[in-house]
C-alpha atoms as a printed R data frame, in Angstrom:
    type eleno elety resid chain resno       x      y      z
1   ATOM     1    CA   MET     A     1 -35.199 26.535 20.896
2   ATOM     2    CA   LEU     A     2 -31.442 25.732 20.918
3   ATOM     3    CA   PHE     A     3 -31.112 24.282 17.469
4   ATOM     4    CA   LYS     A     4 -32.853 24.881 14.226
5   ATOM     5    CA   ASN     A     5 -31.945 21.432 12.803
6   ATOM     6    CA   VAL     A     6 -31.903 18.258 14.816
7   ATOM     7    CA   ILE     A     7 -31.636 14.827 13.218
8   ATOM     8    CA   LEU     A     8 -31.220 11.683 15.225
9   ATOM     9    CA   LEU     A     9 -30.797  8.465 13.226
10  ATOM    10    CA   SER     A    10 -30.794  4.924 14.529
11  ATOM    11    CA   VAL     A    11 -29.432  2.583 11.832
12  ATOM    12    CA   THR     A    12 -28.600 -1.062 11.832
13  ATOM    13    CA   ARG     A    13 -25.078 -2.379 11.720
14  ATOM    14    CA   ARG     A    14 -25.260 -3.651  8.180
15  ATOM    15    CA   LYS     A    15 -22.240 -2.641  6.054
16  ATOM    16    CA   LEU     A    16 -22.774  0.411  3.926
17  ATOM    17    CA   THR     A    17 -21.722 -0.725  0.424
18  ATOM    18    CA   ARG     A    18 -23.415  1.939 -1.691
19  ATOM    19    CA   PRO     A    19 -23.447  5.471 -0.212
20  ATOM    20    CA   TRP     A    20 -26.613  7.384 -1.221
21  ATOM    21    CA   SER     A    21 -26.839 10.972 -1.940
22  ATOM    22    CA   LEU     A    22 -29.016 12.637  0.657
23  ATOM    23    CA   THR     A    23 -30.393 15.205 -1.802
24  ATOM    24    CA   LEU     A    24 -30.678 13.137 -4.975
25  ATOM    25    CA   GLY     A    25 -31.549  9.706 -3.678
26  ATOM    26    CA   ARG     A    26 -29.285  7.929 -5.950
27  ATOM    27    CA   PRO     A    27 -25.758  6.383 -5.476
28  ATOM    28    CA   PHE     A    28 -22.750  8.575 -5.770
29  ATOM    29    CA   SER     A    29 -19.168  7.637 -6.278
30  ATOM    30    CA   VAL     A    30 -16.357 10.314 -6.119
31  ATOM    31    CA   GLN     A    31 -12.575  9.736 -6.354
32  ATOM    32    CA   THR     A    32 -11.180 12.178 -3.700
33  ATOM    33    CA   VAL     A    33  -7.674 12.698 -2.714
34  ATOM    34    CA   GLU     A    34  -7.085 11.706  0.831
35  ATOM    35    CA   PRO     A    35  -6.398 14.838  2.828
36  ATOM    36    CA   PRO     A    36  -3.066 14.794  4.712
37  ATOM    37    CA   THR     A    37  -3.074 14.043  8.451
38  ATOM    38    CA   GLU     A    38  -2.283 17.205 10.522
39  ATOM    39    CA   TRP     A    39  -1.826 17.467 14.277
40  ATOM    40    CA   PHE     A    40  -3.017 19.988 16.870
41  ATOM    41    CA   GLN     A    41  -0.716 20.257 19.816
42  ATOM    42    CA   LEU     A    42  -2.522 20.446 23.177
43  ATOM    43    CA   GLY     A    43  -1.114 22.197 26.273
44  ATOM    44    CA   SER     A    44  -0.689 18.867 27.971
45  ATOM    45    CA   GLY     A    45   1.759 17.677 25.215
46  ATOM    46    CA   GLU     A    46  -0.482 15.297 23.445
47  ATOM    47    CA   LYS     A    47  -1.349 15.782 19.788
48  ATOM    48    CA   LEU     A    48  -4.842 15.396 18.115
49  ATOM    49    CA   ALA     A    49  -4.745 13.911 14.711
50  ATOM    50    CA   TYR     A    50  -7.254 15.365 12.203
51  ATOM    51    CA   LYS     A    51  -7.957 15.610  8.569
52  ATOM    52    CA   ARG     A    52  -9.639 18.706  6.934
53  ATOM    53    CA   THR     A    53 -11.129 19.307  3.508
54  ATOM    54    CA   THR     A    54 -12.113 22.772  2.547
55  ATOM    55    CA   GLY     A    55 -15.343 24.080  1.043
56  ATOM    56    CA   ASP     A    56 -16.812 27.383  0.151
57  ATOM    57    CA   ARG     A    57 -20.375 26.615  1.262
58  ATOM    58    CA   HIS     A    58 -21.744 27.006  4.902
59  ATOM    59    CA   PRO     A    59 -22.186 25.374  7.079
60  ATOM    60    CA   GLY     A    60 -19.091 23.271  7.650
61  ATOM    61    CA   VAL     A    61 -19.306 19.725  9.095
62  ATOM    62    CA   LEU     A    62 -17.535 18.355 11.981
63  ATOM    63    CA   PHE     A    63 -17.578 14.568 12.517
64  ATOM    64    CA   LEU     A    64 -17.308 12.949 16.081
65  ATOM    65    CA   PRO     A    65 -16.504  9.216 15.870
66  ATOM    66    CA   GLY     A    66 -17.784  6.672 18.293
67  ATOM    67    CA   LEU     A    67 -16.114  4.841 21.116
68  ATOM    68    CA   LEU     A    68 -12.969  3.204 20.083
69  ATOM    69    CA   ALA     A    69 -13.617  4.267 16.464
70  ATOM    70    CA   ASN     A    70 -11.235  6.657 14.504
71  ATOM    71    CA   MET     A    71 -11.416  9.128 11.799
72  ATOM    72    CA   ALA     A    72 -10.678  6.485  9.113
73  ATOM    73    CA   GLY     A    73 -14.084  4.810  9.584
74  ATOM    74    CA   GLU     A    74 -16.546  4.133  6.906
75  ATOM    75    CA   LYS     A    75 -19.088  6.749  8.115
76  ATOM    76    CA   ALA     A    76 -16.498  9.578  8.221
77  ATOM    77    CA   MET     A    77 -15.186  8.657  4.777
78  ATOM    78    CA   ILE     A    78 -18.638  8.680  3.206
79  ATOM    79    CA   LEU     A    79 -19.529 12.026  4.844
80  ATOM    80    CA   GLU     A    80 -16.289 13.578  3.720
81  ATOM    81    CA   GLN     A    81 -17.229 12.402  0.134
82  ATOM    82    CA   TYR     A    82 -20.632 14.024  0.456
83  ATOM    83    CA   CYS     A    83 -19.223 17.251  1.735
84  ATOM    84    CA   SER     A    84 -16.622 17.351 -1.055
85  ATOM    85    CA   ILE     A    85 -19.313 16.953 -3.627
86  ATOM    86    CA   HIS     A    86 -21.459 19.707 -2.154
87  ATOM    87    CA   ASN     A    87 -18.526 21.999 -1.436
88  ATOM    88    CA   HIS     A    88 -18.816 22.038  2.377
89  ATOM    89    CA   SER     A    89 -15.768 22.041  4.721
90  ATOM    90    CA   PHE     A    90 -15.249 18.960  6.733
91  ATOM    91    CA   ILE     A    91 -13.198 18.053  9.669
92  ATOM    92    CA   ARG     A    92 -12.705 14.463 11.146
93  ATOM    93    CA   PHE     A    93 -10.345 13.827 13.966
94  ATOM    94    CA   ASP     A    94  -9.223 11.159 16.513
95  ATOM    95    CA   TYR     A    95  -9.658 11.449 20.184
96  ATOM    96    CA   ARG     A    96  -6.593 11.243 22.444
97  ATOM    97    CA   GLY     A    97  -5.360  7.611 22.774
98  ATOM    98    CA   LEU     A    98  -7.240  6.569 19.471
99  ATOM    99    CA   GLY     A    99  -6.372  6.297 15.951
100 ATOM   100    CA   GLU     A   100  -3.397  8.610 15.011
101 ATOM   101    CA   SER     A   101  -3.706 10.825 18.021
102 ATOM   102    CA   SER     A   102  -1.145 10.504 20.748
103 ATOM   103    CA   GLY     A   103  -1.633  8.876 24.117
104 ATOM   104    CA   ASP     A   104  -2.626  5.560 25.661
105 ATOM   105    CA   ARG     A   105  -6.374  4.895 25.344
106 ATOM   106    CA   GLN     A   106  -6.763  3.716 28.899
107 ATOM   107    CA   SER     A   107  -5.500  7.096 30.171
108 ATOM   108    CA   PHE     A   108  -8.527  8.907 28.700
109 ATOM   109    CA   THR     A   109 -12.085  9.090 29.574
110 ATOM   110    CA   PRO     A   110 -15.286 10.400 27.707
111 ATOM   111    CA   ALA     A   111 -14.693 13.751 29.507
112 ATOM   112    CA   ASP     A   112 -11.271 13.961 27.997
113 ATOM   113    CA   TRP     A   113 -12.773 13.190 24.577
114 ATOM   114    CA   LEU     A   114 -15.481 15.936 25.067
115 ATOM   115    CA   SER     A   115 -12.613 18.295 25.776
116 ATOM   116    CA   ASP     A   116 -10.905 17.170 22.504
117 ATOM   117    CA   ALA     A   117 -14.120 17.764 20.633
118 ATOM   118    CA   LEU     A   118 -14.548 21.216 21.991
119 ATOM   119    CA   THR     A   119 -10.844 21.954 21.152
120 ATOM   120    CA   VAL     A   120 -11.369 20.827 17.610
121 ATOM   121    CA   LEU     A   121 -14.534 23.052 17.255
122 ATOM   122    CA   ASP     A   122 -12.923 26.059 18.915
123 ATOM   123    CA   THR     A   123  -9.565 26.118 17.211
124 ATOM   124    CA   LEU     A   124  -9.936 24.343 13.785
125 ATOM   125    CA   THR     A   125 -13.232 25.864 12.487
126 ATOM   126    CA   GLY     A   126 -13.619 29.501 11.541
127 ATOM   127    CA   ALA     A   127 -15.167 31.917 14.047
128 ATOM   128    CA   ALA     A   128 -17.808 32.984 11.461
129 ATOM   129    CA   GLU     A   129 -18.381 29.505  9.989
130 ATOM   130    CA   PRO     A   130 -21.288 27.672 11.630
131 ATOM   131    CA   GLN     A   131 -20.966 24.005 11.920
132 ATOM   132    CA   VAL     A   132 -23.193 20.922 11.731
133 ATOM   133    CA   LEU     A   133 -21.969 18.320 14.103
134 ATOM   134    CA   VAL     A   134 -22.380 14.763 13.155
135 ATOM   135    CA   GLY     A   135 -21.778 12.202 15.740
136 ATOM   136    CA   SER     A   136 -21.789  8.350 15.637
137 ATOM   137    CA   SER     A   137 -22.503  6.336 18.700
138 ATOM   138    CA   MET     A   138 -20.781  7.694 21.651
139 ATOM   139    CA   GLY     A   139 -19.780 10.458 19.404
140 ATOM   140    CA   ALA     A   140 -23.364 11.413 19.089
141 ATOM   141    CA   LEU     A   141 -23.745 11.840 22.805
142 ATOM   142    CA   LEU     A   142 -20.533 13.922 23.048
143 ATOM   143    CA   MET     A   143 -21.886 15.935 20.082
144 ATOM   144    CA   LEU     A   144 -24.926 16.934 22.109
145 ATOM   145    CA   HIS     A   145 -22.756 18.119 24.977
146 ATOM   146    CA   VAL     A   146 -20.637 20.115 22.464
147 ATOM   147    CA   ALA     A   147 -23.697 21.697 20.923
148 ATOM   148    CA   MET     A   148 -24.961 22.731 24.351
149 ATOM   149    CA   LYS     A   149 -21.687 24.213 25.337
150 ATOM   150    CA   ARG     A   150 -21.091 26.072 22.029
151 ATOM   151    CA   PRO     A   151 -24.581 26.953 20.721
152 ATOM   152    CA   GLU     A   152 -23.242 30.002 18.922
153 ATOM   153    CA   LYS     A   153 -21.089 27.780 16.643
154 ATOM   154    CA   VAL     A   154 -23.550 25.002 15.984
155 ATOM   155    CA   VAL     A   155 -26.464 25.277 13.513
156 ATOM   156    CA   GLY     A   156 -27.440 21.609 13.466
157 ATOM   157    CA   VAL     A   157 -26.653 18.139 14.867
158 ATOM   158    CA   VAL     A   158 -26.902 14.742 13.408
159 ATOM   159    CA   GLY     A   159 -26.810 11.652 15.601
160 ATOM   160    CA   ILE     A   160 -26.065  8.276 14.064
161 ATOM   161    CA   ALA     A   161 -26.671  5.076 16.094
162 ATOM   162    CA   LEU     A   162 -27.113  6.618 19.288
163 ATOM   163    CA   PRO     A   163 -26.680  4.006 22.037
164 ATOM   164    CA   PHE     A   164 -30.036  3.883 23.719
165 ATOM   165    CA   ASP     A   165 -28.749  2.370 26.991
166 ATOM   166    CA   TYR     A   166 -25.670  4.578 27.351
167 ATOM   167    CA   PRO     A   167 -26.774  8.251 27.709
168 ATOM   168    CA   SER     A   168 -27.612  8.244 31.352
169 ATOM   169    CA   ARG     A   169 -24.251  6.414 32.172
170 ATOM   170    CA   LEU     A   170 -22.347  8.842 30.129
171 ATOM   171    CA   GLN     A   171 -24.215 11.838 31.548
172 ATOM   172    CA   LYS     A   172 -23.281 10.760 34.988
173 ATOM   173    CA   LEU     A   173 -19.762 10.068 34.147
174 ATOM   174    CA   LEU     A   174 -19.385 13.405 32.334
175 ATOM   175    CA   THR     A   175 -21.097 15.343 35.065
176 ATOM   176    CA   THR     A   176 -18.927 13.684 37.835
177 ATOM   177    CA   GLU     A   177 -15.739 14.146 35.850
178 ATOM   178    CA   VAL     A   178 -16.492 17.675 34.890
179 ATOM   179    CA   SER     A   179 -17.588 18.644 38.428
180 ATOM   180    CA   THR     A   180 -14.339 16.993 39.893
181 ATOM   181    CA   GLY     A   181 -12.248 18.914 37.465
182 ATOM   182    CA   ILE     A   182 -13.908 22.223 38.338
183 ATOM   183    CA   ARG     A   183 -13.393 21.423 41.980
184 ATOM   184    CA   ARG     A   184  -9.639 21.088 41.384
185 ATOM   185    CA   LEU     A   185  -9.410 24.504 39.703
């Protein structure tokens, strides 16, 4: 079995007004200091924007936002609060061309964003620190690809609002783009 923990959630689009503790089953509210935005310089010259909070407990958590979303979204913020309460490290980031990261959105494809997610996992998380990947919408699909490419670094995956009609199209797109990129090498 590739993963010990797999959770796939499908939720409605109702606004989350009261975050709920996953362990206590009651609302929580924490005033946290917004971590500063940091940037990771890619070899191509673009910069990936990310925010990191530290924690002493394993595993760490890496959040992958959905299509056209960014690291400042409500899901990422609630998850960051949860990780802060329970002392887990947490990283959220923007794909190239989105949010605070550099580049023009229309210049990038899901294969590029998969590369961004792999870069974040490979360079910003500790080699000995296992990660739970949490992906929302398209980020959940990219999360699965990341987990399959780096099974030694991933101990669990949580998918939120996976687009039921999108996986086959994204798989075909990623397969075509990755195979085209490999042929160019």
